[in-house]
Amino acid sequence: MPRKSDKFVNEPLGEKSVQQVPGIGNAIGNRLNEKGINQAAQLEGKFLMEGRNEQRMAAFLKEDVGAHANHAADTARALKNWDDRNMGQKQHTEVQEVKEVKMTREFRDGQLYKEQAVVKDQRVERVYKK
């Protein structure tokens, strides 16, 4: 049976709950839900806002959410691995102020073209080029 991290990295985020991200159990998942982060895509958005930096993401999970250091590191690593596998380096990122949490994707010709992650008061947008 594949490990949770292997399965996570090889599947689209879709409508996955935040508890399906490696390193996130029920307790931390509930704390993230209280912060308005309910889906894996929203947690990926937070990772993008942290500049795809594993250490900053792990620090957020430890300091702001109360995750144990090893679980925070597992989650940050899984998000980085997912991002590397599914997003690659073809990106354009900009941050603007907004006031919601959501993830939107735009497809063109059956391919992911643009993705937006809105978490708390910042937006991260990626535009993919063929």
Short mmCIF file of C-alpha atoms in Angstrom, two decimals:
data_model
loop_
_atom_site.label_atom_id
_atom_site.label_comp_id
_atom_site.label_asym_id
_atom_site.label_seq_id
_atom_site.Cartn_x
_atom_site.Cartn_y
_atom_site.Cartn_z
CA MET A 1 0.00 0.00 0.00
CA PRO A 2 1.43 3.41 -0.93
CA ARG A 3 2.48 5.74 1.83
CA LYS A 4 0.27 8.76 2.48
CA SER A 5 3.00 11.08 1.16
CA ASP A 6 3.46 9.09 -2.09
CA LYS A 7 -0.27 9.04 -2.74
CA PHE A 8 -0.60 12.75 -1.95
CA VAL A 9 2.18 13.82 -4.32
CA ASN A 10 0.85 11.77 -7.23
CA GLU A 11 -2.77 12.95 -7.12
CA PRO A 12 -4.44 16.28 -7.89
CA LEU A 13 -5.50 18.30 -4.86
CA GLY A 14 -9.08 18.56 -6.08
CA GLU A 15 -11.45 18.72 -3.14
CA LYS A 16 -9.17 16.89 -0.69
CA SER A 17 -9.56 17.90 2.93
CA VAL A 18 -6.60 19.35 4.74
CA GLN A 19 -6.45 16.13 6.84
CA GLN A 20 -5.40 14.24 3.71
CA VAL A 21 -2.10 16.14 3.62
CA PRO A 22 0.78 14.12 5.12
CA GLY A 23 1.61 15.25 8.67
CA ILE A 24 -1.89 16.65 9.28
CA GLY A 25 -4.09 14.67 11.64
CA ASN A 26 -7.48 15.47 13.12
CA ALA A 27 -6.27 17.89 15.82
CA ILE A 28 -4.10 20.03 13.54
CA GLY A 29 -6.67 19.70 10.78
CA ASN A 30 -9.30 21.15 13.12
CA ARG A 31 -6.98 24.04 14.07
CA LEU A 32 -6.37 24.78 10.39
CA ASN A 33 -10.15 24.67 9.82
CA GLU A 34 -10.54 27.30 12.55
CA LYS A 35 -8.12 29.49 10.56
CA GLY A 36 -10.25 29.05 7.43
CA ILE A 37 -7.98 26.44 5.80
CA ASN A 38 -10.25 23.47 5.08
CA GLN A 39 -8.86 21.99 1.88
CA ALA A 40 -5.43 20.75 0.82
CA ALA A 41 -5.48 23.32 -2.01
CA GLN A 42 -5.80 26.12 0.55
CA LEU A 43 -2.82 24.76 2.48
CA GLU A 44 -0.90 24.62 -0.82
CA GLY A 45 -1.86 28.27 -1.29
CA LYS A 46 -0.35 29.09 2.09
CA PHE A 47 2.81 27.23 1.02
CA LEU A 48 2.95 29.37 -2.12
CA MET A 49 2.54 32.50 0.00
CA GLU A 50 5.50 31.34 2.09
CA GLY A 51 7.58 31.43 -1.09
CA ARG A 52 7.60 27.62 -1.47
CA ASN A 53 9.93 27.63 1.55
CA GLU A 54 9.70 24.45 3.65
CA GLN A 55 11.20 26.06 6.76
CA ARG A 56 8.75 28.99 6.73
CA MET A 57 5.82 26.65 6.14
CA ALA A 58 6.92 24.37 8.99
CA ALA A 59 7.33 27.42 11.25
CA PHE A 60 3.75 28.53 10.43
CA LEU A 61 2.44 25.06 11.26
CA LYS A 62 4.40 24.91 14.54
CA GLU A 63 3.96 28.48 15.76
CA ASP A 64 0.53 29.44 14.45
CA VAL A 65 -1.23 26.08 14.40
CA GLY A 66 0.56 24.11 17.15
CA ALA A 67 1.87 21.18 15.08
CA HIS A 68 4.77 19.11 16.41
CA ALA A 69 8.06 19.82 14.66
CA ASN A 70 8.27 16.44 12.88
CA HIS A 71 4.66 16.65 11.63
CA ALA A 72 5.18 20.25 10.47
CA ALA A 73 8.32 19.19 8.57
CA ASP A 74 6.46 16.23 6.99
CA THR A 75 3.66 18.52 5.83
CA ALA A 76 6.03 21.16 4.43
CA ARG A 77 8.04 18.48 2.61
CA ALA A 78 4.86 16.92 1.14
CA LEU A 79 3.66 20.32 -0.10
CA LYS A 80 7.07 21.02 -1.66
CA ASN A 81 7.12 17.59 -3.30
CA TRP A 82 3.56 18.03 -4.60
CA ASP A 83 4.43 21.48 -5.90
CA ASP A 84 7.61 20.25 -7.63
CA ARG A 85 5.81 17.32 -9.25
CA ASN A 86 2.62 19.08 -10.28
CA MET A 87 3.57 22.72 -10.77
CA GLY A 88 7.18 22.63 -11.88
CA GLN A 89 9.07 25.87 -12.26
CA LYS A 90 6.80 27.37 -14.94
CA GLN A 91 5.25 30.09 -12.86
CA HIS A 92 4.58 33.73 -12.43
CA THR A 93 3.72 34.78 -8.89
CA GLU A 94 2.29 38.00 -7.55
CA VAL A 95 0.71 38.87 -4.21
CA GLN A 96 -2.15 41.31 -3.71
CA GLU A 97 -4.36 42.09 -0.72
CA VAL A 98 -7.79 40.44 -0.46
CA LYS A 99 -9.94 39.15 2.43
CA GLU A 100 -10.97 35.50 1.71
CA VAL A 101 -9.70 31.94 1.50
CA LYS A 102 -10.28 30.01 -1.72
CA MET A 103 -8.53 28.19 -4.56
CA THR A 104 -9.51 28.59 -8.22
CA ARG A 105 -8.13 26.93 -11.34
CA GLU A 106 -8.54 27.84 -15.00
CA PHE A 107 -8.07 25.21 -17.70
CA ARG A 108 -7.43 25.80 -21.41
CA ASP A 109 -7.50 22.98 -23.94
CA GLY A 110 -7.77 20.48 -21.08
CA GLN A 111 -4.55 21.75 -19.45
CA LEU A 112 -4.15 23.70 -16.24
CA TYR A 113 -3.53 27.29 -17.32
CA LYS A 114 -3.90 29.44 -14.21
CA GLU A 115 -4.28 28.79 -10.52
CA GLN A 116 -5.12 31.23 -7.75
CA ALA A 117 -4.82 30.62 -4.02
CA VAL A 118 -6.38 33.16 -1.70
CA VAL A 119 -5.49 32.73 1.96
CA LYS A 120 -6.40 35.30 4.59
CA ASP A 121 -5.35 38.65 3.13
CA GLN A 122 -3.01 37.63 0.29
CA ARG A 123 -3.40 36.17 -3.20
CA VAL A 124 -0.90 34.05 -5.06
CA GLU A 125 -1.44 33.50 -8.75
CA ARG A 126 0.40 31.20 -11.16
CA VAL A 127 0.10 31.38 -14.92
CA TYR A 128 1.43 28.40 -16.87
CA LYS A 129 2.95 28.62 -20.32
CA LYS A 130 3.10 25.79 -22.82
#
